[in-house]
């Protein structure tokens, strides 16, 4: 889809935190990294654990299930066992809202 969809309010996601949302049949996680919002697939490509339940260190997300690491800016895998990167989504901020292009 080519349009941005309003998904969340900035105030819902504290700095250093992630939250999971269901949009257009997809599970998407949004992270707040020092006021920068990043959106990516919310399901780990290894064994389908919820990435919003993992741990953030800057842009590095560690899956809580088996320790795979992703760069949430690019979606790329930084550490196994995740076999594939996650998709990342374009984010637009509008006043207090977070919009995504899904
Ligand atoms: S499900 Fe994420 S590392 Fe296994």
Short mmCIF file of N, CA, C and O and ligand atoms in Angstrom, two decimals:
data_model
loop_
_atom_site.label_atom_id
_atom_site.label_comp_id
_atom_site.label_asym_id
_atom_site.label_seq_id
_atom_site.Cartn_x
_atom_site.Cartn_y
_atom_site.Cartn_z
N UNK A 1 0.85 -1.20 0.00
CA UNK A 1 0.00 0.00 0.00
C UNK A 1 0.88 1.25 0.00
O UNK A 1 1.98 1.23 0.53
N UNK A 2 0.39 2.31 -0.62
CA UNK A 2 1.21 3.49 -0.79
C UNK A 2 0.92 4.60 0.20
O UNK A 2 1.61 5.61 0.22
N UNK A 3 -0.10 4.42 0.99
CA UNK A 3 -0.49 5.51 1.89
C UNK A 3 0.02 5.27 3.29
O UNK A 3 0.18 4.13 3.72
N UNK A 4 0.23 6.39 3.99
CA UNK A 4 0.59 6.28 5.39
C UNK A 4 -0.67 6.07 6.23
O UNK A 4 -1.70 6.71 5.98
N UNK A 5 -0.59 5.17 7.18
CA UNK A 5 -1.71 4.86 8.05
C UNK A 5 -1.36 5.28 9.47
O UNK A 5 -0.27 4.95 9.96
N UNK A 6 -2.27 5.96 10.13
CA UNK A 6 -2.05 6.33 11.53
C UNK A 6 -2.11 5.07 12.39
O UNK A 6 -3.09 4.32 12.32
N UNK A 7 -1.05 4.84 13.14
CA UNK A 7 -0.96 3.58 13.89
C UNK A 7 -0.94 3.81 15.40
O UNK A 7 -1.52 3.04 16.16
N UNK A 8 -0.29 4.87 15.83
CA UNK A 8 -0.09 5.03 17.28
C UNK A 8 0.12 6.50 17.60
O UNK A 8 0.30 7.33 16.71
N UNK A 9 0.13 6.77 18.90
CA UNK A 9 0.51 8.10 19.37
C UNK A 9 1.93 8.03 19.90
O UNK A 9 2.31 7.03 20.52
N UNK A 10 2.68 9.08 19.66
CA UNK A 10 4.07 9.10 20.15
C UNK A 10 4.12 8.83 21.66
O UNK A 10 5.02 8.14 22.15
N UNK A 11 3.14 9.36 22.36
CA UNK A 11 3.15 9.24 23.82
C UNK A 11 2.95 7.80 24.31
O UNK A 11 3.21 7.51 25.48
N UNK A 12 2.53 6.90 23.42
CA UNK A 12 2.29 5.51 23.83
C UNK A 12 3.59 4.73 24.01
O UNK A 12 3.60 3.67 24.64
N UNK A 13 4.68 5.22 23.38
CA UNK A 13 5.92 4.44 23.38
C UNK A 13 7.02 5.27 24.02
O UNK A 13 7.50 6.25 23.43
N UNK A 14 7.42 4.91 25.21
CA UNK A 14 8.45 5.66 25.94
C UNK A 14 9.82 5.44 25.29
O UNK A 14 10.02 4.45 24.56
N UNK A 15 10.75 6.33 25.53
CA UNK A 15 12.11 6.20 24.99
C UNK A 15 12.73 4.88 25.43
O UNK A 15 12.63 4.49 26.60
N UNK A 16 13.34 4.20 24.47
CA UNK A 16 14.00 2.93 24.78
C UNK A 16 13.05 1.76 24.82
O UNK A 16 13.45 0.64 25.15
N UNK A 17 11.76 1.99 24.49
CA UNK A 17 10.76 0.94 24.56
C UNK A 17 10.24 0.58 23.17
O UNK A 17 10.43 1.33 22.21
N UNK A 18 9.56 -0.58 23.08
CA UNK A 18 8.91 -1.02 21.84
C UNK A 18 7.48 -1.41 22.17
O UNK A 18 7.19 -1.82 23.29
N UNK A 19 6.64 -1.31 21.16
CA UNK A 19 5.26 -1.79 21.29
C UNK A 19 4.85 -2.49 20.01
O UNK A 19 5.33 -2.16 18.94
N UNK A 20 3.93 -3.43 20.17
CA UNK A 20 3.47 -4.21 19.03
C UNK A 20 2.08 -3.74 18.59
O UNK A 20 1.23 -3.45 19.44
N UNK A 21 1.87 -3.68 17.28
CA UNK A 21 0.58 -3.27 16.72
C UNK A 21 0.20 -4.23 15.62
O UNK A 21 1.06 -4.81 14.96
N UNK A 22 -1.10 -4.39 15.39
CA UNK A 22 -1.61 -5.18 14.25
C UNK A 22 -2.16 -4.20 13.23
O UNK A 22 -3.05 -3.41 13.54
N UNK A 23 -1.59 -4.20 12.04
CA UNK A 23 -2.01 -3.28 11.00
C UNK A 23 -2.14 -4.06 9.69
O UNK A 23 -1.19 -4.72 9.26
N UNK A 24 -3.27 -3.93 9.07
CA UNK A 24 -3.50 -4.56 7.78
C UNK A 24 -3.08 -6.03 7.80
O UNK A 24 -2.42 -6.50 6.87
N UNK A 25 -3.41 -6.72 8.86
CA UNK A 25 -3.10 -8.14 8.96
C UNK A 25 -1.66 -8.46 9.29
O UNK A 25 -1.26 -9.61 9.35
N UNK A 26 -0.84 -7.41 9.53
CA UNK A 26 0.56 -7.66 9.88
C UNK A 26 0.82 -7.31 11.34
O UNK A 26 0.15 -6.44 11.90
N UNK A 27 1.81 -7.96 11.91
CA UNK A 27 2.26 -7.62 13.24
C UNK A 27 3.50 -6.76 13.09
O UNK A 27 4.50 -7.19 12.51
N UNK A 28 3.41 -5.54 13.58
CA UNK A 28 4.49 -4.57 13.41
C UNK A 28 4.92 -4.07 14.78
O UNK A 28 4.09 -3.86 15.66
N UNK A 29 6.20 -3.90 14.96
CA UNK A 29 6.72 -3.32 16.20
C UNK A 29 7.22 -1.91 15.90
O UNK A 29 7.78 -1.65 14.84
N UNK A 30 6.98 -1.00 16.84
CA UNK A 30 7.51 0.36 16.74
C UNK A 30 8.38 0.60 17.96
O UNK A 30 7.99 0.31 19.09
N UNK A 31 9.58 1.10 17.71
CA UNK A 31 10.53 1.39 18.79
C UNK A 31 10.78 2.89 18.85
O UNK A 31 10.77 3.57 17.82
N UNK A 32 11.01 3.36 20.05
CA UNK A 32 11.38 4.76 20.26
C UNK A 32 12.83 4.79 20.72
O UNK A 32 13.16 4.38 21.84
N UNK A 33 13.72 5.24 19.81
CA UNK A 33 15.15 5.31 20.14
C UNK A 33 15.50 6.79 20.30
O UNK A 33 15.67 7.51 19.31
N UNK A 34 15.51 7.25 21.52
CA UNK A 34 15.84 8.65 21.83
C UNK A 34 15.00 9.62 20.99
O UNK A 34 15.52 10.58 20.43
N UNK A 35 13.71 9.32 20.88
CA UNK A 35 12.80 10.21 20.17
C UNK A 35 12.67 9.92 18.68
O UNK A 35 11.85 10.52 18.01
N UNK A 36 13.48 8.99 18.19
CA UNK A 36 13.35 8.55 16.79
C UNK A 36 12.50 7.28 16.78
O UNK A 36 12.79 6.34 17.53
N UNK A 37 11.46 7.28 15.94
CA UNK A 37 10.56 6.12 15.89
C UNK A 37 10.90 5.26 14.68
O UNK A 37 11.01 5.75 13.56
N UNK A 38 11.05 3.94 14.93
CA UNK A 38 11.40 2.99 13.88
C UNK A 38 10.37 1.87 13.89
O UNK A 38 9.95 1.42 14.96
N UNK A 39 9.98 1.45 12.69
CA UNK A 39 8.96 0.41 12.59
C UNK A 39 9.49 -0.76 11.77
O UNK A 39 10.18 -0.56 10.77
N UNK A 40 9.15 -1.96 12.20
CA UNK A 40 9.68 -3.18 11.56
C UNK A 40 8.74 -4.33 11.89
O UNK A 40 7.90 -4.23 12.80
N UNK A 41 8.90 -5.44 11.15
CA UNK A 41 8.08 -6.62 11.41
C UNK A 41 8.24 -7.03 12.87
O UNK A 41 9.36 -7.11 13.39
N UNK A 42 7.10 -7.35 13.49
CA UNK A 42 7.13 -7.64 14.91
C UNK A 42 7.41 -9.10 15.25
O UNK A 42 7.44 -9.45 16.42
N UNK A 43 7.61 -9.92 14.22
CA UNK A 43 7.77 -11.36 14.46
C UNK A 43 9.18 -11.79 14.04
O UNK A 43 9.61 -11.56 12.90
N UNK A 44 9.88 -12.44 14.92
CA UNK A 44 11.23 -12.91 14.64
C UNK A 44 11.21 -13.94 13.51
O UNK A 44 10.31 -14.80 13.44
N UNK A 45 12.18 -13.85 12.61
CA UNK A 45 12.22 -14.78 11.47
C UNK A 45 12.76 -16.16 11.87
O UNK A 45 12.80 -17.06 11.04
N UNK A 46 13.17 -16.32 13.12
CA UNK A 46 13.66 -17.64 13.55
C UNK A 46 12.50 -18.55 13.94
O UNK A 46 12.18 -19.49 13.23
N UNK A 47 11.85 -18.27 15.07
CA UNK A 47 10.77 -19.15 15.52
C UNK A 47 9.55 -18.35 15.96
O UNK A 47 8.81 -18.76 16.84
N UNK A 48 9.39 -17.21 15.32
CA UNK A 48 8.15 -16.42 15.44
C UNK A 48 7.88 -15.84 16.82
O UNK A 48 6.72 -15.64 17.19
N UNK A 49 8.89 -15.55 17.59
CA UNK A 49 8.67 -14.85 18.86
C UNK A 49 8.38 -13.37 18.58
O UNK A 49 8.77 -12.83 17.54
N UNK A 50 7.71 -12.74 19.52
CA UNK A 50 7.33 -11.32 19.38
C UNK A 50 8.55 -10.44 19.67
O UNK A 50 9.06 -10.41 20.79
N UNK A 51 8.98 -9.70 18.65
CA UNK A 51 10.21 -8.91 18.83
C UNK A 51 10.01 -7.75 19.81
O UNK A 51 10.98 -7.29 20.43
N UNK A 52 8.79 -7.29 19.96
CA UNK A 52 8.55 -6.19 20.91
C UNK A 52 8.83 -6.63 22.35
O UNK A 52 8.99 -5.79 23.23
N UNK A 53 8.92 -7.94 22.56
CA UNK A 53 9.25 -8.45 23.89
C UNK A 53 10.74 -8.58 24.12
O UNK A 53 11.18 -9.02 25.17
N UNK A 54 11.54 -8.20 23.12
CA UNK A 54 13.00 -8.34 23.22
C UNK A 54 13.65 -7.15 23.89
O UNK A 54 12.98 -6.36 24.57
N UNK A 55 14.94 -7.03 23.67
CA UNK A 55 15.74 -6.02 24.37
C UNK A 55 16.40 -5.10 23.35
O UNK A 55 16.94 -5.57 22.35
N UNK A 56 16.40 -3.82 23.65
CA UNK A 56 17.00 -2.83 22.76
C UNK A 56 18.30 -2.31 23.35
O UNK A 56 18.38 -2.03 24.56
N UNK A 57 19.30 -2.16 22.47
CA UNK A 57 20.54 -1.49 22.85
C UNK A 57 20.88 -0.60 21.65
O UNK A 57 21.42 -1.08 20.65
N UNK A 58 20.50 0.65 21.71
CA UNK A 58 20.59 1.50 20.53
C UNK A 58 19.68 0.94 19.46
O UNK A 58 18.51 0.65 19.72
N UNK A 59 20.24 0.74 18.26
CA UNK A 59 19.44 0.20 17.16
C UNK A 59 19.49 -1.33 17.11
O UNK A 59 18.94 -1.94 16.20
N UNK A 60 20.16 -1.95 18.05
CA UNK A 60 20.28 -3.41 18.07
C UNK A 60 19.18 -4.01 18.94
O UNK A 60 19.08 -3.69 20.12
N UNK A 61 18.39 -4.87 18.31
CA UNK A 61 17.32 -5.55 19.04
C UNK A 61 17.73 -7.01 19.24
O UNK A 61 18.15 -7.67 18.28
N UNK A 62 17.63 -7.50 20.44
CA UNK A 62 17.91 -8.91 20.73
C UNK A 62 16.59 -9.63 21.01
O UNK A 62 15.83 -9.21 21.90
N UNK A 63 16.31 -10.68 20.25
CA UNK A 63 15.11 -11.48 20.47
C UNK A 63 15.24 -12.22 21.80
O UNK A 63 16.28 -12.83 22.06
N UNK A 64 14.17 -12.18 22.61
CA UNK A 64 14.25 -12.79 23.94
C UNK A 64 14.22 -14.31 23.89
O UNK A 64 14.57 -14.97 24.87
N UNK A 65 13.83 -14.87 22.73
CA UNK A 65 13.69 -16.33 22.68
C UNK A 65 15.03 -17.06 22.58
O UNK A 65 15.34 -17.92 23.39
N UNK A 66 15.81 -16.73 21.53
CA UNK A 66 17.07 -17.46 21.33
C UNK A 66 18.23 -16.54 21.04
O UNK A 66 19.27 -16.99 20.56
N UNK A 67 18.03 -15.24 21.23
CA UNK A 67 19.16 -14.32 21.17
C UNK A 67 19.57 -13.79 19.81
O UNK A 67 20.61 -13.15 19.69
N UNK A 68 18.76 -14.03 18.77
CA UNK A 68 19.08 -13.42 17.47
C UNK A 68 19.09 -11.90 17.63
O UNK A 68 18.34 -11.34 18.44
N UNK A 69 19.93 -11.24 16.83
CA UNK A 69 19.97 -9.78 16.89
C UNK A 69 19.70 -9.20 15.51
O UNK A 69 20.16 -9.71 14.49
N UNK A 70 18.94 -8.08 15.53
CA UNK A 70 18.60 -7.37 14.30
C UNK A 70 18.99 -5.91 14.45
O UNK A 70 18.89 -5.34 15.54
N UNK A 71 19.40 -5.31 13.33
CA UNK A 71 19.54 -3.86 13.25
C UNK A 71 18.16 -3.33 12.86
O UNK A 71 17.70 -3.59 11.73
N UNK A 72 17.49 -2.62 13.73
CA UNK A 72 16.11 -2.25 13.44
C UNK A 72 16.02 -1.06 12.48
O UNK A 72 14.94 -0.68 12.05
N UNK A 73 17.14 -0.45 12.14
CA UNK A 73 17.12 0.61 11.11
C UNK A 73 17.04 -0.01 9.71
O UNK A 73 16.32 0.45 8.85
N UNK A 74 17.79 -1.09 9.50
CA UNK A 74 17.83 -1.73 8.18
C UNK A 74 17.05 -3.04 8.16
O UNK A 74 16.71 -3.53 7.09
N UNK A 75 16.81 -3.63 9.32
CA UNK A 75 16.15 -4.94 9.39
C UNK A 75 17.12 -6.10 9.29
O UNK A 75 16.73 -7.25 9.42
N UNK A 76 18.41 -5.81 9.05
CA UNK A 76 19.36 -6.89 8.81
C UNK A 76 19.67 -7.69 10.09
O UNK A 76 19.54 -7.19 11.21
N UNK A 77 20.08 -8.92 9.85
CA UNK A 77 20.44 -9.82 10.95
C UNK A 77 21.87 -9.50 11.40
O UNK A 77 22.79 -9.47 10.57
N UNK A 78 22.06 -9.29 12.69
CA UNK A 78 23.40 -9.03 13.23
C UNK A 78 23.98 -10.27 13.91
O UNK A 78 25.19 -10.39 14.05
N UNK A 79 23.09 -11.14 14.37
CA UNK A 79 23.56 -12.36 15.04
C UNK A 79 22.53 -13.46 14.86
O UNK A 79 21.33 -13.19 14.83
N UNK A 80 22.97 -14.71 14.67
CA UNK A 80 22.06 -15.84 14.50
C UNK A 80 21.32 -16.13 15.82
O UNK A 80 21.72 -15.60 16.85
N UNK A 81 20.28 -16.97 15.78
CA UNK A 81 19.93 -17.90 14.70
C UNK A 81 18.90 -17.38 13.69
O UNK A 81 18.43 -18.21 12.89
N UNK A 82 18.55 -16.12 13.66
CA UNK A 82 17.56 -15.65 12.69
C UNK A 82 18.09 -15.86 11.27
O UNK A 82 19.18 -15.40 10.94
N UNK A 83 17.33 -16.56 10.41
CA UNK A 83 17.81 -16.86 9.06
C UNK A 83 17.59 -15.73 8.07
O UNK A 83 18.26 -15.69 7.03
N UNK A 84 16.66 -14.83 8.35
CA UNK A 84 16.28 -13.79 7.39
C UNK A 84 16.16 -12.45 8.12
O UNK A 84 15.82 -12.42 9.30
N UNK A 85 16.38 -11.34 7.38
CA UNK A 85 16.14 -10.04 7.98
C UNK A 85 14.64 -9.81 8.21
O UNK A 85 13.82 -10.58 7.71
N UNK A 86 14.30 -8.77 8.95
CA UNK A 86 12.91 -8.36 9.08
C UNK A 86 12.68 -7.15 8.16
O UNK A 86 13.63 -6.39 7.88
N UNK A 87 11.45 -7.00 7.69
CA UNK A 87 11.12 -5.81 6.89
C UNK A 87 11.05 -4.59 7.79
O UNK A 87 10.66 -4.69 8.95
N UNK A 88 11.46 -3.46 7.26
CA UNK A 88 11.31 -2.20 7.99
C UNK A 88 10.32 -1.33 7.21
O UNK A 88 10.14 -1.50 6.00
N UNK A 89 9.68 -0.42 7.92
CA UNK A 89 8.61 0.39 7.32
C UNK A 89 8.91 1.88 7.50
O UNK A 89 9.46 2.30 8.53
N UNK A 90 8.50 2.64 6.49
CA UNK A 90 8.70 4.08 6.53
C UNK A 90 7.78 4.69 7.60
O UNK A 90 6.61 4.32 7.70
N UNK A 91 8.34 5.60 8.36
CA UNK A 91 7.60 6.24 9.47
C UNK A 91 7.45 7.72 9.17
O UNK A 91 8.39 8.36 8.70
N UNK A 92 6.25 8.24 9.45
CA UNK A 92 6.03 9.68 9.33
C UNK A 92 5.40 10.15 10.64
O UNK A 92 4.53 9.44 11.19
N UNK A 93 5.88 11.27 11.14
CA UNK A 93 5.30 11.81 12.37
C UNK A 93 4.42 13.00 12.02
O UNK A 93 4.78 13.83 11.17
N UNK A 94 3.27 13.07 12.67
CA UNK A 94 2.33 14.16 12.41
C UNK A 94 1.81 14.62 13.76
O UNK A 94 0.95 13.97 14.35
N UNK A 95 2.32 15.74 14.23
CA UNK A 95 1.99 16.20 15.59
C UNK A 95 2.28 15.08 16.57
O UNK A 95 3.40 14.66 16.70
N UNK A 96 1.21 14.58 17.19
CA UNK A 96 1.43 13.56 18.22
C UNK A 96 1.29 12.14 17.66
O UNK A 96 1.41 11.17 18.41
N UNK A 97 1.04 12.01 16.37
CA UNK A 97 0.75 10.68 15.80
C UNK A 97 1.95 10.07 15.08
O UNK A 97 2.80 10.78 14.53
N UNK A 98 1.95 8.74 15.05
CA UNK A 98 2.93 7.97 14.27
C UNK A 98 2.17 7.31 13.13
O UNK A 98 1.19 6.59 13.37
N UNK A 99 2.64 7.55 11.92
CA UNK A 99 2.02 6.95 10.74
C UNK A 99 3.04 6.05 10.06
O UNK A 99 4.24 6.36 10.03
N UNK A 100 2.56 4.95 9.51
CA UNK A 100 3.43 4.01 8.81
C UNK A 100 2.93 3.76 7.41
O UNK A 100 1.73 3.74 7.16
N UNK A 101 3.90 3.51 6.52
CA UNK A 101 3.56 3.05 5.18
C UNK A 101 3.76 1.55 5.17
O UNK A 101 4.89 1.07 5.22
N UNK A 102 2.64 0.81 5.15
CA UNK A 102 2.69 -0.65 5.25
C UNK A 102 2.49 -1.27 3.87
O UNK A 102 1.57 -0.91 3.19
S1 LIG B 1 12.58 -16.78 17.82
FE1 LIG B 1 13.91 -15.07 17.80
S2 LIG B 1 15.85 -15.98 18.06
FE2 LIG B 1 14.53 -17.67 18.02
#
